[in-house]
Amino acid sequence: MEVKHAGCAAPHAHPRGQLIYASRGVMRVVSGNEVLVVPPSQAVWVPPDVEHEVYFPGEVSLRNLFLERGVSGRLPNECTILKVSPLLRELILKVVTVGENYLPESSGYRLMMVLVDELCQAEPTELRLPMGHDERLQRAIERMIADPGGIETIEGLASVACTSPRTLARLFIRETGLTFGAWKKRLILQEAIERLASGQSVTTVAFDLGYQSLSAFIDMFRQALGASPGQYLSQNSGTSTPS
């Protein structure tokens, strides 16, 4: 286990595939044109030779697993956030104690094969945020990131981007694959996860991110991620957060 405090790992790549799992704390991974937020109940898969940066908003407890190319080919060919089931979590924690010095057909080898099978079956999540290249879209995105709860409509954002609402709506779909509303929801989810993990209350986060009622925020969170904010963060993390 490696404990890291707030900071970042500069852009880098590995010749092998990498699974990064934080049993405590939240990571933000930047790869190419996407930002991925990884809560404690999930892990991020980074394929071989893919450049990425990892940011740690607070203290995290990390486990890193490296998979050879022959095995990595069974997993996604782009950075992907994977849900970590209770079984997969225990396998990760056990495998890091085995290390790399195991023989073919040994108990360590068989454990690795079970781990790979579980990874291949792990369900991906949609906590990724495509950025886009168009300057107008970038201006809009920069404004939204700076104030996630401040922009309520695409009309209000279009004036910042110096374009029309219709053009901006088309840019979101063309360059990110998401509508303005879907992109904004993912941004809010990412922001909410980081703020909740830092210790802010659900009520504070909800109102800071532009929600007029706590129940509306919790309903949005549950519909998007399948659990209330407190339940979501406490899954597999060994912590308890009020819902």
Tab-separated table of C-alpha atoms in Angstrom:
chain	number	residue	atom	x	y	z
A	1	MET	CA	0.000	0.000	0.000
A	2	GLU	CA	1.213	3.480	-0.858
A	3	VAL	CA	-0.154	6.521	0.974
A	4	LYS	CA	-0.118	9.771	-0.998
A	5	HIS	CA	-1.045	13.230	0.195
A	6	ALA	CA	-2.601	16.017	-1.869
A	7	GLY	CA	-0.610	16.519	-5.053
A	8	CYS	CA	-0.200	15.014	-8.506
A	9	ALA	CA	1.864	12.627	-10.606
A	10	ALA	CA	3.239	14.356	-13.723
A	11	PRO	CA	2.246	13.052	-17.190
A	12	HIS	CA	3.721	9.597	-17.734
A	13	ALA	CA	3.057	6.196	-19.321
A	14	HIS	CA	3.960	2.576	-18.555
A	15	PRO	CA	4.962	-0.261	-20.902
A	16	ARG	CA	2.479	-2.485	-19.039
A	17	GLY	CA	-1.189	-1.956	-18.267
A	18	GLN	CA	-1.890	-0.390	-14.865
A	19	LEU	CA	-4.795	-0.738	-12.458
A	20	ILE	CA	-4.893	2.037	-9.855
A	21	TYR	CA	-7.123	1.421	-6.845
A	22	ALA	CA	-7.537	3.820	-3.932
A	23	SER	CA	-9.101	2.028	-0.988
A	24	ARG	CA	-9.365	5.429	0.682
A	25	GLY	CA	-9.616	8.859	-0.936
A	26	VAL	CA	-10.525	10.149	-4.398
A	27	MET	CA	-8.313	10.381	-7.499
A	28	ARG	CA	-8.686	12.556	-10.588
A	29	VAL	CA	-7.073	11.045	-13.689
A	30	VAL	CA	-6.451	13.072	-16.850
A	31	SER	CA	-5.781	11.165	-20.060
A	32	GLY	CA	-5.797	12.754	-23.484
A	33	ASN	CA	-9.009	14.719	-23.818
A	34	GLU	CA	-10.816	13.265	-20.809
A	35	VAL	CA	-10.970	13.739	-17.051
A	36	LEU	CA	-11.942	10.793	-14.844
A	37	VAL	CA	-12.857	11.003	-11.156
A	38	VAL	CA	-12.274	7.763	-9.256
A	39	PRO	CA	-13.982	7.297	-5.853
A	40	PRO	CA	-12.943	4.638	-3.300
A	41	SER	CA	-15.424	2.056	-4.564
A	42	GLN	CA	-13.878	2.078	-8.037
A	43	ALA	CA	-10.530	1.726	-9.827
A	44	VAL	CA	-9.070	3.141	-13.024
A	45	TRP	CA	-7.600	0.965	-15.749
A	46	VAL	CA	-4.793	2.540	-17.821
A	47	PRO	CA	-3.725	0.547	-20.930
A	48	PRO	CA	-0.033	0.159	-21.828
A	49	ASP	CA	1.736	3.246	-23.263
A	50	VAL	CA	-1.218	5.567	-22.555
A	51	GLU	CA	-0.005	8.878	-21.113
A	52	HIS	CA	-1.903	10.023	-18.048
A	53	GLU	CA	-1.723	12.295	-15.017
A	54	VAL	CA	-3.071	11.413	-11.574
A	55	TYR	CA	-4.196	14.095	-9.110
A	56	PHE	CA	-4.859	13.523	-5.424
A	57	PRO	CA	-7.132	16.249	-3.931
A	58	GLY	CA	-6.526	14.769	-0.454
A	59	GLU	CA	-4.807	11.820	1.176
A	60	VAL	CA	-5.281	8.483	-0.588
A	61	SER	CA	-4.259	4.871	0.061
A	62	LEU	CA	-3.171	3.414	-3.280
A	63	ARG	CA	-2.649	-0.042	-4.699
A	64	ASN	CA	-1.038	-0.298	-8.145
A	65	LEU	CA	-1.164	-3.463	-10.213
A	66	PHE	CA	0.722	-3.869	-13.511
A	67	LEU	CA	-0.419	-6.326	-16.174
A	68	GLU	CA	1.685	-7.588	-19.076
A	69	ARG	CA	0.563	-6.758	-22.606
A	70	GLY	CA	-0.708	-10.260	-23.302
A	71	VAL	CA	-3.150	-9.957	-20.415
A	72	SER	CA	-3.883	-6.256	-20.941
A	73	GLY	CA	-5.356	-7.031	-24.364
A	74	ARG	CA	-8.414	-8.524	-22.653
A	75	LEU	CA	-9.215	-5.179	-20.999
A	76	PRO	CA	-10.414	-1.838	-22.494
A	77	ASN	CA	-8.000	-0.050	-24.846
A	78	GLU	CA	-8.676	3.340	-23.241
A	79	CYS	CA	-8.595	4.662	-19.680
A	80	THR	CA	-11.706	3.307	-17.973
A	81	ILE	CA	-13.202	3.542	-14.496
A	82	LEU	CA	-14.245	0.106	-13.247
A	83	LYS	CA	-16.602	-0.753	-10.412
A	84	VAL	CA	-14.820	-2.750	-7.722
A	85	SER	CA	-16.988	-5.553	-6.351
A	86	PRO	CA	-16.322	-6.906	-2.836
A	87	LEU	CA	-14.600	-9.943	-4.403
A	88	LEU	CA	-12.443	-7.814	-6.701
A	89	ARG	CA	-11.491	-5.565	-3.796
A	90	GLU	CA	-10.278	-8.531	-1.736
A	91	LEU	CA	-8.394	-9.929	-4.726
A	92	ILE	CA	-6.583	-6.610	-5.249
A	93	LEU	CA	-5.623	-6.393	-1.584
A	94	LYS	CA	-4.359	-9.996	-1.626
A	95	VAL	CA	-2.507	-9.787	-4.945
A	96	VAL	CA	-0.372	-6.816	-3.899
A	97	THR	CA	1.000	-8.932	-1.046
A	98	VAL	CA	2.049	-11.661	-3.502
A	99	GLY	CA	4.091	-9.328	-5.681
A	100	GLU	CA	5.705	-10.389	-8.966
A	101	ASN	CA	7.830	-13.299	-7.784
A	102	TYR	CA	5.519	-16.259	-8.352
A	103	LEU	CA	5.952	-19.355	-10.527
A	104	PRO	CA	3.647	-20.584	-13.306
A	105	GLU	CA	0.901	-22.840	-11.944
A	106	SER	CA	1.667	-21.750	-8.371
A	107	SER	CA	-1.048	-20.536	-5.987
A	108	GLY	CA	0.093	-16.964	-6.718
A	109	TYR	CA	-0.301	-17.551	-10.465
A	110	ARG	CA	-3.798	-18.986	-10.029
A	111	LEU	CA	-4.758	-16.013	-7.863
A	112	MET	CA	-3.606	-13.645	-10.627
A	113	MET	CA	-5.721	-15.472	-13.185
A	114	VAL	CA	-8.806	-15.123	-10.989
A	115	LEU	CA	-8.039	-11.417	-10.621
A	116	VAL	CA	-7.767	-10.971	-14.387
A	117	ASP	CA	-11.075	-12.792	-14.908
A	118	GLU	CA	-12.774	-10.502	-12.391
A	119	LEU	CA	-11.265	-7.409	-14.006
A	120	CYS	CA	-12.554	-8.480	-17.409
A	121	GLN	CA	-16.055	-8.769	-15.939
A	122	ALA	CA	-15.925	-5.506	-13.962
A	123	GLU	CA	-18.601	-3.031	-14.977
A	124	PRO	CA	-17.346	0.316	-16.339
A	125	THR	CA	-18.832	3.566	-15.045
A	126	GLU	CA	-19.534	6.868	-16.759
A	127	LEU	CA	-17.628	9.263	-14.506
A	128	ARG	CA	-15.540	10.422	-17.443
A	129	LEU	CA	-15.716	13.967	-18.761
A	130	PRO	CA	-14.729	14.587	-22.425
A	131	MET	CA	-13.271	18.074	-22.995
A	132	GLY	CA	-13.453	18.921	-26.716
A	133	HIS	CA	-11.143	21.073	-28.874
A	134	ASP	CA	-13.228	23.933	-30.280
A	135	GLU	CA	-12.231	27.253	-28.650
A	136	ARG	CA	-15.855	28.255	-28.067
A	137	LEU	CA	-16.580	24.958	-26.356
A	138	GLN	CA	-13.402	25.236	-24.311
A	139	ARG	CA	-14.420	28.683	-23.050
A	140	ALA	CA	-17.786	27.278	-22.007
A	141	ILE	CA	-16.219	24.271	-20.294
A	142	GLU	CA	-13.663	26.390	-18.442
A	143	ARG	CA	-16.479	28.548	-17.076
A	144	MET	CA	-18.474	25.510	-15.968
A	145	ILE	CA	-15.488	23.917	-14.242
A	146	ALA	CA	-14.731	27.192	-12.449
A	147	ASP	CA	-18.317	27.429	-11.159
A	148	PRO	CA	-20.168	24.082	-11.535
A	149	GLY	CA	-23.314	25.309	-9.796
A	150	GLY	CA	-23.433	28.737	-11.404
A	151	ILE	CA	-24.551	28.041	-14.985
A	152	GLU	CA	-28.191	26.975	-15.154
A	153	THR	CA	-28.952	27.198	-18.884
A	154	ILE	CA	-27.131	26.877	-22.160
A	155	GLU	CA	-28.351	30.370	-23.045
A	156	GLY	CA	-26.395	31.793	-20.121
A	157	LEU	CA	-23.318	29.821	-21.074
A	158	ALA	CA	-23.465	30.737	-24.769
A	159	SER	CA	-22.720	34.390	-24.011
A	160	VAL	CA	-19.523	33.324	-22.241
A	161	ALA	CA	-18.561	31.173	-25.238
A	162	CYS	CA	-19.310	34.036	-27.688
A	163	THR	CA	-21.657	31.934	-29.762
A	164	SER	CA	-25.334	31.095	-30.045
A	165	PRO	CA	-27.083	28.566	-27.788
A	166	ARG	CA	-27.863	26.377	-30.809
A	167	THR	CA	-24.235	26.325	-31.975
A	168	LEU	CA	-22.969	25.587	-28.469
A	169	ALA	CA	-25.460	22.732	-28.096
A	170	ARG	CA	-24.196	21.230	-31.362
A	171	LEU	CA	-20.568	21.620	-30.229
A	172	PHE	CA	-21.224	19.691	-27.025
A	173	ILE	CA	-22.699	16.773	-28.953
A	174	ARG	CA	-20.140	16.821	-31.768
A	175	GLU	CA	-17.015	17.107	-29.628
A	176	THR	CA	-17.930	15.325	-26.389
A	177	GLY	CA	-20.665	12.926	-27.458
A	178	LEU	CA	-22.878	14.367	-24.702
A	179	THR	CA	-25.634	16.929	-24.625
A	180	PHE	CA	-25.070	20.080	-22.598
A	181	GLY	CA	-27.357	18.726	-19.868
A	182	ALA	CA	-25.622	15.334	-19.709
A	183	TRP	CA	-22.165	16.962	-19.637
A	184	LYS	CA	-23.210	19.310	-16.845
A	185	LYS	CA	-24.621	16.413	-14.814
A	186	ARG	CA	-21.345	14.508	-15.071
A	187	LEU	CA	-19.416	17.591	-13.999
A	188	ILE	CA	-21.690	17.992	-10.979
A	189	LEU	CA	-21.297	14.312	-10.095
A	190	GLN	CA	-17.508	14.567	-10.283
A	191	GLU	CA	-17.494	17.721	-8.181
A	192	ALA	CA	-19.917	16.223	-5.661
A	193	ILE	CA	-17.827	13.074	-5.189
A	194	GLU	CA	-14.658	15.072	-4.546
A	195	ARG	CA	-16.355	17.472	-2.124
A	196	LEU	CA	-18.136	14.712	-0.217
A	197	ALA	CA	-14.923	12.725	0.057
A	198	SER	CA	-13.205	15.801	1.508
A	199	GLY	CA	-15.743	15.838	4.349
A	200	GLN	CA	-18.328	18.381	3.185
A	201	SER	CA	-21.918	17.565	4.095
A	202	VAL	CA	-24.417	16.407	1.488
A	203	THR	CA	-26.546	19.489	2.172
A	204	THR	CA	-23.653	21.903	1.634
A	205	VAL	CA	-22.605	20.171	-1.576
A	206	ALA	CA	-26.144	20.104	-2.945
A	207	PHE	CA	-26.764	23.821	-2.488
A	208	ASP	CA	-23.257	24.845	-3.581
A	209	LEU	CA	-23.778	22.939	-6.824
A	210	GLY	CA	-26.974	24.787	-7.657
A	211	TYR	CA	-29.697	22.504	-6.307
A	212	GLN	CA	-32.639	24.173	-4.615
A	213	SER	CA	-33.559	21.116	-2.563
A	214	LEU	CA	-31.552	18.362	-0.920
A	215	SER	CA	-33.977	15.667	-2.080
A	216	ALA	CA	-33.596	16.700	-5.738
A	217	PHE	CA	-29.816	16.385	-5.480
A	218	ILE	CA	-29.984	12.987	-3.769
A	219	ASP	CA	-32.491	11.729	-6.373
A	220	MET	CA	-30.212	12.872	-9.223
A	221	PHE	CA	-27.204	11.217	-7.584
A	222	ARG	CA	-29.074	7.958	-6.942
A	223	GLN	CA	-30.478	7.800	-10.489
A	224	ALA	CA	-27.034	8.393	-12.016
A	225	LEU	CA	-24.920	6.166	-9.772
A	226	GLY	CA	-27.343	3.723	-8.187
A	227	ALA	CA	-26.890	4.827	-4.569
A	228	SER	CA	-27.323	7.861	-2.345
A	229	PRO	CA	-24.214	10.052	-1.907
A	230	GLY	CA	-23.360	8.545	1.477
A	231	GLN	CA	-23.926	4.962	0.355
A	232	TYR	CA	-21.912	5.505	-2.813
A	233	LEU	CA	-18.798	6.780	-1.064
A	234	SER	CA	-18.920	4.226	1.738
A	235	GLN	CA	-19.049	1.215	-0.593
A	236	ASN	CA	-15.839	-0.762	-0.156
A	237	SER	CA	-14.140	2.207	1.516
A	238	GLY	CA	-14.621	1.197	5.119
A	239	THR	CA	-16.122	4.600	5.897
A	240	SER	CA	-19.590	5.849	6.640
A	241	THR	CA	-21.031	9.071	5.297
A	242	PRO	CA	-24.536	10.327	6.056
A	243	SER	CA	-26.865	9.917	3.077
